[in-house]
CSV table of C-alpha atoms in Angstrom, one decimal:
chain,number,residue,atom,x,y,z
A,1404,MET,CA,13.0,-61.1,-71.4
A,1405,SER,CA,11.3,-64.4,-71.0
A,1406,THR,CA,12.6,-67.5,-72.8
A,1407,ARG,CA,9.8,-69.8,-71.8
A,1408,THR,CA,8.2,-72.0,-74.4
A,1409,ASP,CA,4.7,-71.9,-72.9
A,1410,ARG,CA,2.7,-70.1,-75.6
A,1411,LEU,CA,-0.5,-68.2,-74.9
A,1412,THR,CA,-3.1,-67.2,-77.4
A,1413,PHE,CA,-4.9,-64.0,-76.4
A,1414,GLY,CA,-8.3,-62.7,-77.3
A,1415,VAL,CA,-8.7,-58.9,-77.1
A,1416,LEU,CA,-12.0,-57.5,-75.8
A,1417,GLY,CA,-12.2,-54.1,-77.5
A,1418,THR,CA,-10.3,-52.0,-80.0
A,1419,ALA,CA,-9.0,-49.2,-77.7
A,1420,GLY,CA,-6.0,-47.2,-78.6
A,1421,ILE,CA,-3.8,-48.9,-75.9
A,1422,ALA,CA,-4.6,-52.2,-77.4
A,1423,ARG,CA,-3.8,-51.1,-80.9
A,1424,ASP,CA,-0.7,-49.0,-80.1
A,1425,ALA,CA,0.9,-50.9,-77.2
A,1426,VAL,CA,-0.4,-54.3,-76.0
A,1427,VAL,CA,-1.3,-56.1,-79.3
A,1428,PRO,CA,2.2,-55.1,-80.7
A,1429,ALA,CA,3.8,-56.2,-77.5
A,1430,ILE,CA,2.1,-59.6,-77.6
A,1431,ALA,CA,3.1,-60.0,-81.3
A,1432,ALA,CA,6.7,-59.2,-80.5
A,1433,SER,CA,6.7,-61.9,-77.8
A,1434,GLU,CA,6.5,-65.7,-78.2
A,1435,HIS,CA,2.8,-65.4,-77.6
A,1436,ALA,CA,0.0,-64.5,-80.1
A,1437,VAL,CA,-3.3,-62.7,-80.5
A,1438,GLY,CA,-5.9,-65.1,-81.9
A,1439,ALA,CA,-9.0,-62.9,-82.0
A,1440,VAL,CA,-10.3,-59.4,-81.4
A,1441,ALA,CA,-13.9,-58.3,-80.6
A,1442,SER,CA,-15.9,-55.1,-80.8
A,1443,ARG,CA,-19.5,-54.3,-80.5
A,1444,ASP,CA,-19.1,-53.0,-84.1
A,1445,GLY,CA,-18.2,-56.0,-86.3
A,1446,ASP,CA,-16.7,-53.8,-89.0
A,1447,ARG,CA,-14.4,-52.1,-86.5
A,1448,ALA,CA,-13.3,-55.4,-85.2
A,1449,ALA,CA,-12.6,-56.7,-88.7
A,1450,ALA,CA,-10.6,-53.6,-89.6
A,1451,PHE,CA,-8.6,-53.9,-86.4
A,1452,ALA,CA,-7.9,-57.5,-87.1
A,1453,GLU,CA,-6.8,-56.8,-90.6
A,1454,ALA,CA,-4.4,-54.0,-89.6
A,1455,ALA,CA,-2.9,-56.1,-86.8
A,1456,SER,CA,-2.8,-59.4,-88.7
A,1457,ILE,CA,-5.1,-61.1,-86.2
A,1458,PRO,CA,-6.8,-64.2,-87.7
A,1459,ARG,CA,-10.3,-63.8,-86.3
A,1460,SER,CA,-12.7,-61.0,-85.4
A,1461,TYR,CA,-16.0,-60.9,-83.7
A,1462,GLY,CA,-18.9,-58.4,-83.6
A,1463,SER,CA,-19.6,-59.1,-79.9
A,1464,TYR,CA,-17.5,-59.7,-76.8
A,1465,GLU,CA,-19.7,-62.8,-76.0
A,1466,ALA,CA,-18.7,-64.4,-79.3
A,1467,LEU,CA,-15.0,-64.0,-78.6
A,1468,LEU,CA,-15.4,-65.8,-75.2
A,1469,THR,CA,-16.7,-68.9,-77.0
A,1470,ASP,CA,-13.6,-69.1,-79.1
A,1471,ASP,CA,-12.0,-72.4,-78.0
A,1472,GLU,CA,-8.6,-71.6,-79.5
A,1473,LEU,CA,-8.0,-68.9,-76.8
A,1474,ASP,CA,-6.1,-69.2,-73.6
A,1475,ALA,CA,-6.5,-65.7,-72.2
A,1476,VAL,CA,-8.0,-62.4,-72.8
A,1477,TYR,CA,-6.8,-58.8,-72.6
A,1478,VAL,CA,-9.4,-56.3,-71.4
A,1479,PRO,CA,-8.8,-52.7,-72.5
A,1480,LEU,CA,-12.4,-51.6,-72.2
A,1481,PRO,CA,-13.6,-48.4,-70.3
A,1482,ASN,CA,-13.1,-48.7,-66.6
A,1483,GLY,CA,-16.7,-49.3,-65.8
A,1484,LEU,CA,-16.8,-52.4,-67.9
A,1485,HIS,CA,-13.6,-54.1,-66.6
A,1486,ALA,CA,-15.3,-56.1,-63.8
A,1487,GLU,CA,-18.1,-57.4,-65.9
A,1488,TRP,CA,-15.9,-58.7,-68.7
A,1489,THR,CA,-13.2,-60.0,-66.5
A,1490,THR,CA,-15.7,-62.1,-64.6
A,1491,ARG,CA,-17.3,-63.3,-67.8
A,1492,ALA,CA,-13.9,-64.3,-69.2
A,1493,ALA,CA,-13.2,-66.2,-66.0
A,1494,ASP,CA,-16.5,-68.0,-66.4
A,1495,ALA,CA,-15.3,-69.1,-69.8
A,1496,GLY,CA,-12.1,-70.5,-68.3
A,1497,LEU,CA,-9.8,-67.8,-69.7
A,1498,HIS,CA,-7.0,-66.1,-67.8
A,1499,VAL,CA,-7.3,-62.4,-67.7
A,1500,LEU,CA,-4.9,-59.5,-68.2
A,1501,CYS,CA,-7.1,-56.4,-67.4
A,1502,GLU,CA,-6.2,-52.8,-67.8
A,1503,LYS,CA,-6.0,-50.7,-64.7
A,1504,PRO,CA,-8.1,-50.1,-62.7
A,1505,LEU,CA,-9.5,-53.5,-62.3
A,1506,ALA,CA,-12.9,-52.3,-61.0
A,1507,VAL,CA,-14.8,-49.1,-60.1
A,1508,ASP,CA,-14.1,-49.5,-56.3
A,1509,ALA,CA,-12.4,-51.8,-53.8
A,1510,ALA,CA,-15.6,-53.8,-53.1
A,1511,GLU,CA,-16.0,-54.6,-56.8
A,1512,ALA,CA,-12.3,-55.4,-57.1
A,1513,ARG,CA,-12.7,-57.9,-54.2
A,1514,GLU,CA,-15.6,-59.5,-55.9
A,1515,VAL,CA,-13.7,-59.9,-59.2
A,1516,THR,CA,-10.6,-61.2,-57.5
A,1517,ASP,CA,-12.5,-63.8,-55.6
A,1518,HIS,CA,-14.5,-64.8,-58.6
A,1519,CYS,CA,-11.3,-65.4,-60.7
A,1520,ALA,CA,-9.8,-67.4,-57.8
A,1521,ASP,CA,-13.0,-69.5,-57.6
A,1522,ARG,CA,-12.8,-70.2,-61.4
A,1523,GLY,CA,-9.1,-71.1,-61.1
A,1524,VAL,CA,-7.9,-68.5,-63.6
A,1525,THR,CA,-4.9,-66.2,-63.4
A,1526,LEU,CA,-5.8,-62.5,-62.9
A,1527,MET,CA,-3.4,-59.6,-63.5
A,1528,GLU,CA,-4.0,-55.8,-63.5
A,1529,GLY,CA,-2.1,-54.0,-66.2
A,1530,PHE,CA,0.3,-51.7,-64.4
A,1531,MET,CA,3.0,-52.0,-67.1
A,1532,TYR,CA,5.5,-49.6,-65.4
A,1533,ARG,CA,6.0,-52.2,-62.6
A,1534,TYR,CA,7.8,-54.5,-65.1
A,1535,HIS,CA,10.3,-51.9,-66.4
A,1536,PRO,CA,13.9,-52.6,-65.3
A,1537,ARG,CA,14.1,-49.0,-64.1
A,1538,THR,CA,11.2,-49.5,-61.7
A,1539,GLU,CA,12.8,-52.7,-60.4
A,1540,ARG,CA,16.0,-50.8,-59.8
A,1541,VAL,CA,14.3,-48.0,-58.0
A,1542,LEU,CA,12.7,-50.4,-55.6
A,1543,GLU,CA,16.0,-52.2,-55.1
A,1544,LEU,CA,17.7,-48.9,-54.2
A,1545,VAL,CA,14.8,-48.1,-51.8
A,1546,GLU,CA,15.2,-51.5,-50.1
A,1547,ARG,CA,19.0,-51.7,-50.0
A,1548,GLU,CA,20.4,-48.2,-49.9
A,1549,LEU,CA,17.9,-45.6,-48.7
A,1550,ASP,CA,17.5,-45.2,-44.9
A,1551,ASP,CA,14.1,-44.3,-43.5
A,1552,VAL,CA,12.1,-43.1,-46.5
A,1553,ARG,CA,10.0,-40.2,-45.2
A,1554,THR,CA,8.0,-39.1,-48.2
A,1555,VAL,CA,7.1,-39.8,-51.8
A,1556,THR,CA,5.8,-37.2,-54.3
A,1557,SER,CA,4.3,-38.5,-57.6
A,1558,THR,CA,2.3,-36.9,-60.4
A,1559,PHE,CA,0.8,-38.0,-63.7
A,1560,ARG,CA,-1.0,-35.4,-65.7
A,1561,PHE,CA,-1.7,-35.0,-69.4
A,1562,PRO,CA,-3.9,-32.7,-71.6
A,1563,LEU,CA,-7.3,-34.0,-72.5
A,1564,TYR,CA,-8.6,-31.2,-74.6
A,1565,ASP,CA,-11.3,-30.9,-77.3
A,1566,ARG,CA,-12.7,-34.4,-76.6
A,1567,PRO,CA,-15.9,-33.9,-74.6
A,1568,ASP,CA,-17.1,-37.4,-75.4
A,1569,ASP,CA,-14.0,-39.2,-74.3
A,1570,VAL,CA,-14.8,-42.1,-72.0
A,1571,ARG,CA,-12.4,-40.8,-69.4
A,1572,LEU,CA,-14.9,-37.9,-68.8
A,1573,ASP,CA,-17.9,-40.2,-68.4
A,1574,PRO,CA,-19.0,-40.8,-64.8
A,1575,ALA,CA,-21.1,-43.8,-65.9
A,1576,LEU,CA,-17.9,-45.5,-67.1
A,1577,ALA,CA,-15.9,-44.7,-64.0
A,1578,GLY,CA,-13.9,-41.9,-65.6
A,1579,GLY,CA,-11.9,-39.2,-64.0
A,1580,SER,CA,-8.2,-38.4,-63.7
A,1581,LEU,CA,-7.7,-40.3,-60.5
A,1582,MET,CA,-9.0,-43.5,-62.0
A,1583,ASP,CA,-7.2,-43.0,-65.3
A,1584,VAL,CA,-3.8,-41.8,-64.4
A,1585,GLY,CA,-3.9,-41.1,-60.6
A,1586,CYS,CA,-3.9,-44.8,-60.0
A,1587,TYR,CA,-0.2,-44.9,-61.1
A,1588,PRO,CA,1.1,-42.5,-58.4
A,1589,VAL,CA,-1.0,-44.4,-55.9
A,1590,SER,CA,0.5,-47.7,-57.0
A,1591,LEU,CA,4.0,-46.2,-56.9
A,1592,VAL,CA,3.5,-44.9,-53.4
A,1593,ARG,CA,2.3,-48.2,-52.2
A,1594,ALA,CA,5.2,-50.0,-53.7
A,1595,VAL,CA,7.6,-47.7,-51.8
A,1596,LEU,CA,5.8,-47.0,-48.5
A,1597,GLY,CA,3.2,-49.7,-48.2
A,1598,GLU,CA,-0.4,-49.2,-47.4
A,1599,PRO,CA,-1.4,-45.7,-46.0
A,1600,ASP,CA,-3.7,-45.1,-43.1
A,1601,ARG,CA,-5.5,-42.0,-44.3
A,1602,ALA,CA,-6.1,-40.0,-47.4
A,1603,TYR,CA,-7.0,-36.4,-48.0
A,1604,ALA,CA,-7.7,-34.9,-51.5
A,1605,HIS,CA,-8.8,-31.8,-53.3
A,1606,ALA,CA,-10.6,-32.5,-56.6
A,1607,ASN,CA,-11.9,-30.2,-59.3
A,1608,ASP,CA,-14.2,-30.8,-62.3
A,1609,THR,CA,-13.2,-28.1,-64.8
A,1610,ARG,CA,-15.4,-29.6,-67.6
A,1611,ASP,CA,-18.6,-30.0,-65.6
A,1612,ALA,CA,-18.4,-33.6,-66.6
A,1613,GLY,CA,-19.2,-35.3,-63.4
A,1614,VAL,CA,-15.7,-36.6,-62.8
A,1615,ASP,CA,-12.5,-35.1,-61.4
A,1616,THR,CA,-10.3,-33.5,-64.1
A,1617,GLU,CA,-7.7,-32.4,-61.5
A,1618,LEU,CA,-6.9,-34.0,-58.1
A,1619,ALA,CA,-4.2,-33.4,-55.5
A,1620,GLY,CA,-4.0,-35.8,-52.6
A,1621,VAL,CA,-2.0,-36.5,-49.4
A,1622,LEU,CA,-1.5,-40.0,-48.0
A,1623,GLU,CA,-0.7,-40.2,-44.3
A,1624,TYR,CA,0.9,-43.0,-42.3
A,1625,ASP,CA,0.5,-43.5,-38.6
A,1626,ASP,CA,4.3,-43.5,-38.1
A,1627,GLY,CA,4.6,-40.0,-39.6
A,1628,ARG,CA,5.5,-40.8,-43.2
A,1629,SER,CA,3.5,-39.2,-46.0
A,1630,ALA,CA,3.1,-39.0,-49.7
A,1631,ARG,CA,1.7,-36.5,-52.2
A,1632,VAL,CA,-0.1,-37.7,-55.4
A,1633,ALA,CA,-1.6,-35.7,-58.2
A,1634,SER,CA,-3.4,-36.3,-61.5
A,1635,GLY,CA,-5.2,-34.3,-64.1
A,1636,PHE,CA,-6.4,-33.7,-67.6
A,1637,ASP,CA,-6.0,-29.9,-67.7
A,1638,THR,CA,-2.3,-29.3,-68.0
A,1639,GLN,CA,0.6,-30.5,-70.1
A,1640,LEU,CA,2.1,-33.9,-69.8
A,1641,VAL,CA,4.1,-34.6,-66.6
A,1642,GLN,CA,4.8,-38.0,-65.1
A,1643,ARG,CA,7.4,-38.1,-62.4
A,1644,TYR,CA,8.1,-39.2,-58.9
A,1645,ARG,CA,10.7,-38.4,-56.1
A,1646,ILE,CA,11.5,-40.5,-53.1
A,1647,ASP,CA,13.0,-38.7,-50.1
A,1648,ALA,CA,14.8,-40.5,-47.3
A,1649,THR,CA,17.0,-39.4,-44.4
A,1650,ASN,CA,20.2,-40.2,-46.3
A,1651,GLY,CA,19.2,-39.2,-49.9
A,1652,TRP,CA,16.7,-39.2,-52.7
A,1653,ILE,CA,15.7,-40.8,-56.0
A,1654,ALA,CA,14.0,-38.9,-58.8
A,1655,VAL,CA,12.4,-40.3,-62.0
A,1656,GLU,CA,11.0,-38.5,-65.1
A,1657,GLN,CA,8.9,-40.2,-67.8
A,1658,ALA,CA,8.0,-42.4,-64.9
A,1659,PHE,CA,5.0,-44.5,-66.0
A,1660,ASP,CA,4.5,-44.4,-69.7
A,1661,ALA,CA,8.2,-44.8,-70.5
A,1662,PRO,CA,9.1,-44.5,-74.2
A,1663,THR,CA,10.1,-47.8,-76.0
A,1664,ASP,CA,12.5,-46.2,-78.5
A,1665,GLU,CA,14.8,-44.2,-76.3
A,1666,PRO,CA,16.8,-44.6,-73.1
A,1667,VAL,CA,15.4,-43.5,-69.7
A,1668,GLU,CA,17.1,-42.5,-66.5
A,1669,LEU,CA,16.9,-42.4,-62.8
A,1670,THR,CA,18.8,-39.8,-60.7
A,1671,TYR,CA,19.8,-40.2,-57.1
A,1672,GLN,CA,21.8,-38.8,-54.3
A,1673,ILE,CA,22.5,-41.3,-51.6
A,1674,ASP,CA,25.0,-40.8,-48.7
A,1675,GLY,CA,26.4,-37.8,-50.5
A,1676,ARG,CA,27.0,-39.9,-53.7
A,1677,ARG,CA,25.1,-38.5,-56.7
A,1678,GLY,CA,24.5,-40.6,-59.8
A,1679,VAL,CA,22.5,-41.1,-62.9
A,1680,GLU,CA,21.6,-44.6,-64.1
A,1681,THR,CA,20.6,-45.1,-67.8
A,1682,PHE,CA,18.4,-47.9,-69.0
A,1683,GLU,CA,18.3,-49.0,-72.7
A,1684,PRO,CA,15.0,-48.9,-74.5
A,1685,VAL,CA,12.6,-51.8,-73.6
A,1686,ASP,CA,9.0,-52.5,-74.3
A,1687,GLN,CA,7.5,-52.6,-70.8
A,1688,TYR,CA,4.2,-53.8,-72.2
A,1689,ARG,CA,6.0,-56.9,-73.6
A,1690,LEU,CA,7.7,-57.5,-70.2
A,1691,GLN,CA,4.2,-57.3,-68.7
A,1692,VAL,CA,2.8,-59.8,-71.1
A,1693,GLU,CA,5.7,-62.2,-70.5
A,1694,HIS,CA,5.3,-61.9,-66.8
A,1695,PHE,CA,1.6,-62.7,-67.1
A,1696,ALA,CA,2.3,-65.7,-69.3
A,1697,ASP,CA,5.0,-67.0,-67.0
A,1698,ARG,CA,2.6,-66.8,-64.0
A,1699,VAL,CA,-0.1,-68.6,-66.0
A,1700,ALA,CA,2.4,-71.4,-66.8
A,1701,ASP,CA,3.5,-71.6,-63.2
A,1702,ASP,CA,0.0,-71.3,-61.7
A,1703,ALA,CA,1.4,-68.4,-59.6
A,1704,ASP,CA,0.2,-65.0,-58.6
A,1705,PRO,CA,1.4,-62.1,-60.8
A,1706,LEU,CA,3.2,-59.1,-59.2
A,1707,THR,CA,0.1,-56.9,-59.9
A,1708,ASP,CA,-2.5,-59.5,-59.0
A,1709,GLY,CA,-6.1,-59.1,-57.8
A,1710,GLU,CA,-5.0,-58.6,-54.2
A,1711,ALA,CA,-2.8,-55.7,-55.2
A,1712,ALA,CA,-5.7,-54.3,-57.2
A,1713,VAL,CA,-8.0,-54.4,-54.2
A,1714,ALA,CA,-5.3,-52.6,-52.1
A,1715,ASN,CA,-4.8,-49.9,-54.7
A,1716,MET,CA,-8.5,-49.3,-55.0
A,1717,ARG,CA,-8.9,-48.9,-51.3
A,1718,VAL,CA,-6.6,-45.9,-51.5
A,1719,ILE,CA,-8.3,-44.5,-54.6
A,1720,ASP,CA,-11.7,-44.9,-52.9
A,1721,ALA,CA,-10.4,-42.9,-49.9
A,1722,LEU,CA,-9.0,-40.1,-52.1
A,1723,ALA,CA,-12.2,-40.0,-54.1
A,1724,GLU,CA,-14.3,-39.7,-51.0
A,1725,SER,CA,-12.2,-37.0,-49.6
A,1726,GLY,CA,-12.1,-35.1,-52.9
A,1727,ASP,CA,-15.8,-35.3,-53.3
A,1728,GLY,CA,-16.6,-32.6,-50.8
A,1729,GLY,CA,-15.5,-34.6,-47.7
A,1730,ASP,CA,-14.7,-33.0,-44.4
A,1731,GLY,CA,-11.0,-33.9,-44.4
A,1732,ALA,CA,-9.0,-37.1,-44.1
A,1733,VAL,CA,-10.6,-40.4,-44.9
A,1734,ASP,CA,-9.5,-43.7,-43.4
A,1735,VAL,CA,-8.1,-46.2,-45.9
A,1736,SER,CA,-10.0,-49.4,-45.2
């Protein structure tokens, strides 16, 4: 973990569960701090602040952005609000750690990325799994020991039952399983195989909500490699991936939302050698926060920066277009 002394004070724009249960505790456990939280409901913000020992609360997002004791903001708002409040935070001179996905599509992600660059603030998209030591080890094995990776298969599904008003089912807020959890398999595939050339998807809206609640996609590469990605709200929790190469494979369970209180593993068979590597519990959200803070201090681009967000959204856009009654494969561009 980081040992830097550069201390950031964060403001939190919203009181979402991921802020309460994961990111705010991660910041508190680091050498950094949360100085304020905002909600459109002042009482909710005050209750959140009291429960998390945050010194200040605000009844509007605008008010938080005028707090001159803050260095950065964390944005856990619904997807459709990410771009607006990221750019407004940048206008206030605040660095931004924004939950994935950064924007509703690649064009908006490009606008946000350019805006933050123009304002001279650090922008990072919150793909916490990329900062887990297991993910780093997987990518090391891919780079150093696997020969000619041919395909990647990755899935993230969980049950979203009995919650018809959940923001993830709201098309006006850029909901849907692809945007909420499918973005993780897409990110993983890109980390392993690079940028695909085409995408094909089948999507289904089982709730008549106006968003996909199930999606299965294929990503194609001009050199013959391929990937399969899947997401959904209609079946039980599964989050896994498998990487297959000519000389072996790597498989990972509990792949993205890794537990912080128990060890996790990766399994592989490479050149006939089979093994299991175990990783002691870590808080990948804390590692994400510390990476962000280090990049702010160094005035350097984070691993999951705006450019990576734009590239991820290009693939998501193509999958969404194909899954929305398209005639087949859609170019990723």
